[in-house]
Coordinates of C-alpha atoms and ligand atoms in Angstrom, one line a residue:
M1 CA 0.1 -18.8 5.7
N2 CA 4.0 -18.1 5.3
N3 CA 5.4 -16.7 2.3
T4 CA 8.5 -18.8 2.6
A5 CA 9.2 -20.1 -0.8
P6 CA 11.8 -18.0 -2.4
P7 CA 10.9 -16.5 -5.7
E8 CA 12.4 -18.1 -8.7
T9 CA 15.3 -16.4 -10.0
S10 CA 13.5 -14.1 -12.6
D11 CA 14.7 -12.4 -15.8
A12 CA 14.5 -9.2 -13.7
A13 CA 16.9 -10.6 -11.1
R14 CA 19.4 -11.8 -13.8
L15 CA 19.3 -8.4 -15.5
A16 CA 19.7 -6.5 -12.2
A17 CA 22.7 -8.7 -11.4
A18 CA 24.4 -8.4 -14.8
S19 CA 23.7 -4.6 -14.7
F20 CA 25.2 -4.3 -11.3
R21 CA 28.4 -6.1 -12.6
A22 CA 28.5 -3.6 -15.5
V23 CA 28.3 -0.7 -13.3
H24 CA 30.4 -2.0 -10.3
G25 CA 32.7 -4.5 -11.7
E26 CA 31.7 -7.4 -9.3
A27 CA 28.7 -9.4 -8.3
P28 CA 26.1 -7.8 -5.9
E29 CA 25.9 -9.3 -2.3
G30 CA 22.2 -10.2 -3.1
V31 CA 19.2 -9.6 -5.3
W32 CA 15.8 -8.9 -4.0
A33 CA 12.7 -8.8 -6.4
A34 CA 9.0 -7.8 -5.9
P35 CA 6.2 -8.3 -8.2
G36 CA 3.6 -6.0 -9.8
R37 CA -0.2 -7.0 -9.2
V38 CA -3.5 -7.2 -10.7
N39 CA -6.6 -6.6 -8.4
L40 CA -9.3 -9.2 -9.1
V41 CA -12.0 -7.1 -7.6
G42 CA -12.2 -4.4 -4.8
E43 CA -11.1 -1.2 -6.3
H44 CA -10.9 2.1 -4.6
T45 CA -11.7 0.6 -1.3
D46 CA -8.4 0.5 0.5
Y47 CA -8.4 3.9 1.8
S48 CA -11.8 3.6 3.5
G49 CA -11.2 0.4 5.4
G50 CA -12.6 -1.8 2.7
Y51 CA -11.9 -5.1 1.1
V52 CA -9.4 -5.9 -1.9
L53 CA -8.6 -9.1 -3.7
P54 CA -5.2 -8.9 -5.6
F55 CA -2.8 -11.4 -6.9
A56 CA 0.8 -11.0 -7.8
L57 CA 2.0 -11.0 -11.3
P58 CA 5.2 -12.9 -12.5
H59 CA 6.5 -9.5 -13.7
R60 CA 9.0 -8.2 -11.2
T61 CA 11.3 -5.5 -10.2
A62 CA 14.7 -6.6 -9.0
V63 CA 17.2 -4.7 -6.8
A64 CA 20.7 -5.8 -6.7
A65 CA 22.7 -4.6 -3.8
R66 CA 26.1 -4.2 -2.2
F67 CA 26.0 -2.8 1.2
R68 CA 28.3 0.1 2.4
D69 CA 30.0 1.1 5.6
D70 CA 28.8 4.6 5.2
T71 CA 25.3 6.2 4.8
T72 CA 25.6 6.9 1.0
L73 CA 23.1 5.5 -1.3
T74 CA 24.0 5.1 -5.0
V75 CA 21.1 4.0 -7.4
A76 CA 21.1 3.0 -11.0
T77 CA 18.5 1.5 -13.2
L78 CA 18.4 -0.2 -16.5
G79 CA 16.1 1.8 -18.6
S80 CA 13.7 0.2 -21.2
D81 CA 16.2 1.5 -23.8
R82 CA 18.7 -1.1 -22.1
R83 CA 20.9 1.9 -21.0
I84 CA 21.9 2.3 -17.4
Q85 CA 20.9 5.6 -15.9
H86 CA 22.4 6.9 -12.6
A87 CA 20.6 9.0 -9.9
P88 CA 22.8 11.6 -8.3
P89 CA 24.3 9.9 -5.1
M90 CA 22.4 10.6 -2.0
R91 CA 23.2 10.7 1.8
V92 CA 20.8 8.9 3.9
P93 CA 20.8 11.3 6.7
D94 CA 20.1 14.2 4.4
L95 CA 17.1 12.7 2.6
T96 CA 14.1 15.1 2.6
P97 CA 10.7 14.6 0.7
G98 CA 10.6 16.2 -2.6
T99 CA 14.1 15.4 -3.8
P100 CA 14.9 13.5 -5.9
T101 CA 11.9 13.2 -8.2
G102 CA 11.1 10.5 -10.8
W103 CA 12.0 6.7 -10.3
A104 CA 14.7 7.5 -7.8
A105 CA 12.1 9.0 -5.4
Y106 CA 10.5 5.8 -4.7
V107 CA 13.9 4.3 -3.6
A108 CA 15.0 7.2 -1.7
G109 CA 11.5 7.5 0.0
V110 CA 11.9 3.9 1.3
A111 CA 15.4 4.6 2.6
W112 CA 14.0 7.7 4.2
V113 CA 11.2 5.8 6.0
L114 CA 13.8 3.2 7.1
R115 CA 16.1 5.9 8.4
E116 CA 13.1 7.3 10.6
L117 CA 13.0 3.8 12.0
G118 CA 16.8 4.0 12.8
M119 CA 18.2 2.2 9.7
S120 CA 20.6 4.3 7.9
R121 CA 23.1 2.0 6.4
G122 CA 24.1 3.0 2.8
A123 CA 24.0 0.8 -0.3
D124 CA 24.8 0.6 -3.9
L125 CA 21.7 -0.5 -5.8
V126 CA 21.1 -1.3 -9.3
L127 CA 17.6 -2.1 -10.6
A128 CA 16.0 -3.7 -13.5
G129 CA 12.4 -5.1 -14.1
D130 CA 9.8 -6.1 -16.4
V131 CA 6.6 -4.6 -14.6
P132 CA 5.0 -2.5 -17.3
T133 CA 5.2 1.1 -16.1
G134 CA 2.2 3.4 -16.0
A135 CA 0.0 0.6 -16.8
G136 CA -1.9 0.4 -13.4
L137 CA 0.1 -2.9 -12.6
S138 CA 2.0 -1.4 -9.5
S139 CA 5.4 -0.9 -10.9
S140 CA 6.0 1.7 -8.1
A141 CA 5.1 -0.7 -5.4
A142 CA 7.2 -3.5 -6.8
L143 CA 10.2 -0.9 -6.7
E144 CA 9.4 0.1 -3.2
C145 CA 9.1 -3.4 -1.9
A146 CA 12.2 -4.7 -3.6
T147 CA 14.2 -1.9 -2.3
A148 CA 12.7 -2.2 1.3
L149 CA 13.7 -5.9 1.4
A150 CA 17.3 -5.2 0.1
L151 CA 17.8 -2.3 2.5
L152 CA 16.4 -4.3 5.5
A153 CA 18.7 -7.1 4.8
G154 CA 21.6 -4.5 4.7
N155 CA 20.5 -3.3 8.1
G156 CA 20.7 -6.8 9.4
H157 CA 17.2 -8.3 9.0
G158 CA 16.5 -11.7 7.9
D159 CA 13.7 -12.8 5.8
P160 CA 10.5 -11.3 6.9
D161 CA 7.6 -13.5 8.0
D162 CA 4.0 -12.7 6.9
D163 CA 3.1 -10.2 9.6
E164 CA 6.5 -8.4 9.2
R165 CA 5.8 -8.1 5.5
A166 CA 2.3 -6.5 6.1
T167 CA 4.2 -4.0 8.4
I168 CA 7.0 -3.4 5.6
A169 CA 3.9 -2.8 3.2
G170 CA 2.9 0.0 5.5
W171 CA 6.4 1.5 5.4
A172 CA 6.4 1.4 1.6
Q173 CA 3.2 3.0 1.5
R174 CA 4.4 5.8 3.8
A175 CA 7.3 6.3 1.4
E176 CA 4.8 6.8 -1.4
N177 CA 2.3 9.1 0.5
E178 CA 4.9 11.3 2.4
F179 CA 8.1 11.1 0.3
V180 CA 6.9 10.8 -3.2
G181 CA 3.6 12.7 -2.4
V182 CA 1.0 10.3 -3.9
P183 CA -1.8 9.5 -1.4
T184 CA -2.4 5.8 -2.3
G185 CA -3.8 3.2 -0.1
V186 CA -1.9 0.0 1.1
L187 CA -3.3 -2.4 -1.6
D188 CA -0.4 -2.4 -4.0
Q189 CA 2.4 -2.8 -1.4
T190 CA 0.6 -5.5 0.6
A191 CA -0.1 -7.6 -2.7
S192 CA 3.5 -7.3 -3.7
L193 CA 4.9 -8.4 -0.3
C194 CA 2.2 -10.8 1.0
C195 CA 0.8 -12.7 -2.2
V196 CA 1.7 -16.4 -2.5
G197 CA 1.7 -18.3 -5.9
G198 CA -1.7 -19.9 -6.8
H199 CA -3.7 -17.5 -4.7
V200 CA -5.5 -14.3 -4.5
L201 CA -5.0 -12.4 -1.2
F202 CA -8.2 -11.2 0.5
L203 CA -7.2 -8.3 2.7
D204 CA -9.6 -6.4 5.0
T205 CA -7.8 -2.9 4.9
G206 CA -9.7 -1.9 8.0
S207 CA -8.6 -4.7 10.4
G208 CA -5.5 -5.7 8.5
R209 CA -6.9 -9.4 8.4
R210 CA -5.4 -11.3 5.5
E211 CA -6.4 -14.6 4.0
Q212 CA -5.0 -16.5 1.1
V213 CA -7.7 -17.9 -1.2
P214 CA -6.7 -20.6 -3.8
F215 CA -7.2 -19.3 -7.3
D216 CA -6.0 -21.7 -10.0
A217 CA -8.1 -20.5 -13.0
A218 CA -6.0 -22.4 -15.6
A219 CA -7.0 -25.8 -14.0
T220 CA -10.8 -24.8 -14.7
G221 CA -10.1 -23.9 -18.4
L222 CA -10.0 -20.1 -17.6
T223 CA -7.5 -17.3 -18.1
V224 CA -7.4 -13.9 -16.5
L225 CA -6.3 -11.8 -19.5
V226 CA -4.5 -8.5 -18.7
I227 CA -5.3 -5.9 -21.3
D228 CA -2.9 -3.0 -21.1
T229 CA -4.5 -0.2 -23.0
R230 CA -1.2 1.7 -23.2
A231 CA -3.2 4.8 -22.5
R232 CA -1.7 6.9 -19.6
H233 CA -3.8 9.8 -18.5
R234 CA -2.5 13.0 -17.4
H235 CA -5.4 13.3 -14.7
S236 CA -4.6 10.2 -12.9
E237 CA -2.8 11.6 -9.8
S238 CA -5.1 14.6 -9.4
G239 CA -8.3 12.5 -10.1
Y240 CA -7.0 9.8 -7.5
A241 CA -6.3 12.5 -4.9
D242 CA -9.6 14.1 -5.6
R243 CA -11.5 10.9 -5.0
R244 CA -9.7 10.2 -1.9
R245 CA -10.5 13.7 -0.4
S246 CA -14.2 13.1 -1.3
I247 CA -14.3 9.6 0.5
D248 CA -12.5 11.0 3.6
H249 CA -15.1 13.8 3.6
A250 CA -18.0 11.4 3.3
M251 CA -16.6 9.2 6.1
R252 CA -16.3 12.4 8.3
L253 CA -20.0 13.1 7.6
L254 CA -20.9 9.5 8.4
G255 CA -18.8 9.6 11.6
T256 CA -16.9 6.4 10.6
G257 CA -13.2 5.5 10.1
S258 CA -14.2 2.6 7.9
L259 CA -16.9 2.2 5.1
G260 CA -16.2 -1.5 5.5
E261 CA -18.6 -1.6 8.4
F262 CA -21.7 -0.8 6.1
D263 CA -23.1 -3.8 4.3
R264 CA -25.4 -3.6 1.3
P265 CA -28.6 -3.6 3.2
R266 CA -27.5 -0.5 5.3
L267 CA -26.8 1.4 1.9
P268 CA -30.1 3.4 1.7
D269 CA -29.7 4.8 5.2
V270 CA -26.2 5.5 4.6
L271 CA -26.9 7.4 1.3
A272 CA -29.7 9.2 2.9
A273 CA -27.3 10.7 5.3
L274 CA -25.1 12.1 2.7
P275 CA -25.2 15.0 0.4
E276 CA -26.1 14.4 -3.3
E277 CA -22.5 14.6 -4.6
S278 CA -21.1 12.1 -2.2
R279 CA -23.6 9.4 -2.8
P280 CA -22.4 7.8 -6.0
L281 CA -19.0 7.5 -4.6
V282 CA -20.0 5.8 -1.3
R283 CA -22.5 3.5 -3.3
H284 CA -19.5 2.3 -5.4
V285 CA -17.3 1.6 -2.2
V286 CA -20.2 -0.3 -0.2
T287 CA -21.3 -2.3 -3.2
E288 CA -17.7 -2.9 -4.3
N289 CA -17.0 -4.4 -0.7
A290 CA -19.9 -6.7 -1.1
R291 CA -18.6 -7.8 -4.5
V292 CA -15.4 -8.9 -2.9
L293 CA -17.1 -10.9 -0.3
S294 CA -19.3 -12.6 -2.9
V295 CA -16.3 -13.4 -5.2
V296 CA -14.3 -14.7 -2.2
R297 CA -17.3 -17.0 -1.5
L298 CA -17.6 -18.1 -5.1
L299 CA -13.8 -18.9 -5.3
R300 CA -13.9 -21.0 -2.1
Q301 CA -16.7 -23.1 -3.6
G302 CA -14.5 -23.4 -6.8
R303 CA -17.1 -21.6 -8.9
Y304 CA -14.7 -19.6 -10.8
A305 CA -16.8 -19.0 -14.0
D306 CA -19.7 -17.5 -11.7
I307 CA -17.5 -14.4 -10.7
G308 CA -17.7 -12.8 -14.1
S309 CA -20.9 -10.9 -13.2
A310 CA -19.4 -9.3 -10.2
L311 CA -16.3 -8.2 -12.3
D312 CA -18.7 -6.6 -14.9
A313 CA -20.6 -4.9 -12.0
S314 CA -17.5 -3.7 -10.6
H315 CA -16.5 -2.2 -13.8
D316 CA -19.8 -0.4 -14.3
S317 CA -19.8 1.0 -10.9
L318 CA -16.2 2.4 -11.4
R319 CA -17.3 3.9 -14.6
D320 CA -20.7 5.4 -13.6
D321 CA -20.5 5.9 -9.9
F322 CA -16.8 6.4 -9.1
R323 CA -15.9 7.8 -12.4
V324 CA -12.3 6.6 -12.8
S325 CA -12.4 4.7 -16.0
S326 CA -11.4 6.0 -19.4
P327 CA -12.8 5.5 -23.0
E328 CA -10.0 3.0 -23.6
L329 CA -10.8 0.9 -20.7
D330 CA -14.5 1.2 -21.4
L331 CA -13.8 0.1 -25.1
A332 CA -11.7 -2.9 -24.0
V333 CA -14.3 -4.1 -21.5
D334 CA -17.2 -3.8 -24.1
L335 CA -15.0 -5.6 -26.7
V336 CA -14.2 -8.5 -24.7
R337 CA -17.7 -8.8 -23.1
S338 CA -19.2 -9.1 -26.7
A339 CA -16.4 -11.7 -27.7
G340 CA -17.0 -14.2 -25.1
A341 CA -15.4 -13.1 -21.9
L342 CA -17.4 -14.1 -18.8
G343 CA -16.7 -10.7 -17.0
A344 CA -14.3 -7.8 -17.4
R345 CA -13.2 -4.6 -15.4
M346 CA -10.6 -2.1 -15.2
T347 CA -8.0 -2.8 -12.6
G348 CA -5.9 -0.5 -10.5
G349 CA -6.3 3.1 -10.0
G350 CA -8.0 3.9 -13.4
F351 CA -7.9 7.0 -15.7
G352 CA -6.1 4.8 -18.1
G353 CA -3.8 1.7 -17.6
S354 CA -5.2 -1.8 -17.7
A355 CA -8.3 -4.0 -17.5
I356 CA -8.7 -7.6 -16.9
A357 CA -11.0 -10.2 -18.4
L358 CA -11.9 -13.6 -17.4
V359 CA -11.8 -15.7 -20.5
P360 CA -12.7 -19.3 -21.2
D361 CA -9.6 -20.9 -23.1
D362 CA -11.8 -21.7 -26.1
A363 CA -12.8 -18.0 -26.5
R364 CA -9.2 -16.6 -25.9
A365 CA -8.3 -16.3 -29.6
S366 CA -11.5 -14.6 -30.6
V367 CA -11.4 -12.3 -27.6
E368 CA -7.7 -11.3 -28.4
S369 CA -8.5 -10.6 -32.0
A370 CA -11.6 -8.6 -31.1
L371 CA -9.3 -6.4 -29.0
R372 CA -6.8 -5.9 -31.7
R373 CA -9.4 -5.2 -34.3
G374 CA -11.5 -2.8 -32.0
F375 CA -8.3 -0.8 -30.9
R376 CA -7.3 -0.5 -34.6
D377 CA -10.9 0.6 -35.7
A378 CA -10.8 3.3 -32.9
R379 CA -7.4 4.4 -34.2
L380 CA -5.7 3.4 -30.9
R381 CA -2.2 1.8 -30.4
P382 CA -2.6 -2.1 -30.1
P383 CA -3.2 -3.1 -26.6
R384 CA -0.6 -5.3 -24.7
L385 CA -2.2 -8.6 -23.8
F386 CA -0.9 -11.4 -21.5
P387 CA -2.3 -13.9 -19.1
A388 CA -2.1 -13.1 -15.4
V389 CA -1.0 -16.1 -13.4
P390 CA -1.0 -15.8 -9.6
S391 CA 2.6 -15.7 -8.5
P392 CA 4.7 -15.5 -5.4
G393 CA 5.4 -12.3 -3.6
A394 CA 8.6 -10.5 -3.0
G395 CA 11.7 -12.1 -1.5
R396 CA 15.4 -12.6 -1.9
C397 CA 16.3 -14.5 -5.1
A398 CA 17.4 -17.9 -4.3
A399 CA 21.0 -17.6 -5.4
T400 CA 22.6 -14.6 -6.8
P401 CA 22.2 -15.1 -10.4
Ligands
GLA501 C1 -3.8 2.4 -6.9 C2 -3.5 2.7 -5.5 C3 -4.0 1.6 -4.5 C4 -5.5 1.6 -4.8 C5 -6.0 1.5 -6.3 C6 -7.4 1.5 -6.5 O1 -3.5 1.4 -7.5 O2 -2.0 2.7 -5.4 O3 -3.8 2.0 -3.2 O4 -6.3 2.6 -4.2 O5 -5.3 2.5 -7.0 O6 -8.0 0.4 -5.9

């Protein structure tokens, strides 16, 4: 399916354009925006050739751009305090992994990857967005993907088709892996670029096969509620890299490039071939891949309410076998399950961040108040709650706002 529908002009795009005017005294040549995501199921499977099932959020990061005749890149961002911060100007030919750090690294990393591909044109970029940061909702991928589309346009490329979007996702992932230095998979960038409204995206990260699966939960009286626990964990980067190394090691021992090739019936043999410490991790991945396939089957049959048990099993596996949950995520999941959610799980990399819950509309008020009360009783900050509606992927904003 083609992702041709231009994203609506979002608040993020308007803010980016207004901030561009404030910084540069004129309108940008264009604004490109890319969404954050939630992953419905299929966690920590995207760096071993497994399956994922994300959808794009309405929250977006927007990049307002004016293109230059030289190779200078200037970048400014509208901070959450509504003040504009400037990164030191950069020259695209001089970019080297490691500098700058922080938010500007994601922009510079994308410019670096494009330079390696022969595209070095400079630009003045001003960013704004409403994807919650540090919440496991892919604010970094949104920033990378919006930047990539803007810089590609500046280098003379038109709107990418679906296959080109998947290629660009790989470039954005490379920026994050090699320039920023975080060894993530390709889930977030593919979701940001390839999702379409009203659908979840089935992605087989082994073969690259993608399929849009209709997902209109609202029509069946259900809401996917996002629960941002607002707990950011210090160990998230080292924990992620550690899990990835362990999975790479297990794949080497099994002599495979993809855990996606093992289905559930083969699990006992697979585990028997591994040392004790690798078994829970691989058990998570193999069972999680099976859960993705079963959720896709149920969604195709319109049996939305029946996916709850797979979401629950996914969380339990991430908590007990993969060990990437956190006390706050476990609390959120326990609270919503007891208050009437049909299923709930952490979403994203874990170690803090967000959970999702599948909630019947008539239980929504009691689920939300159980969460607020439970977090208060545990002396935690109130969680941020919002419904997740499957939204369009990244693109140029229809008209410069
Ligand atoms: C983070 C990474 C993704 C993926 C998820 C876990 O979001 O960026 O590549 O590995 O964690 O599923």
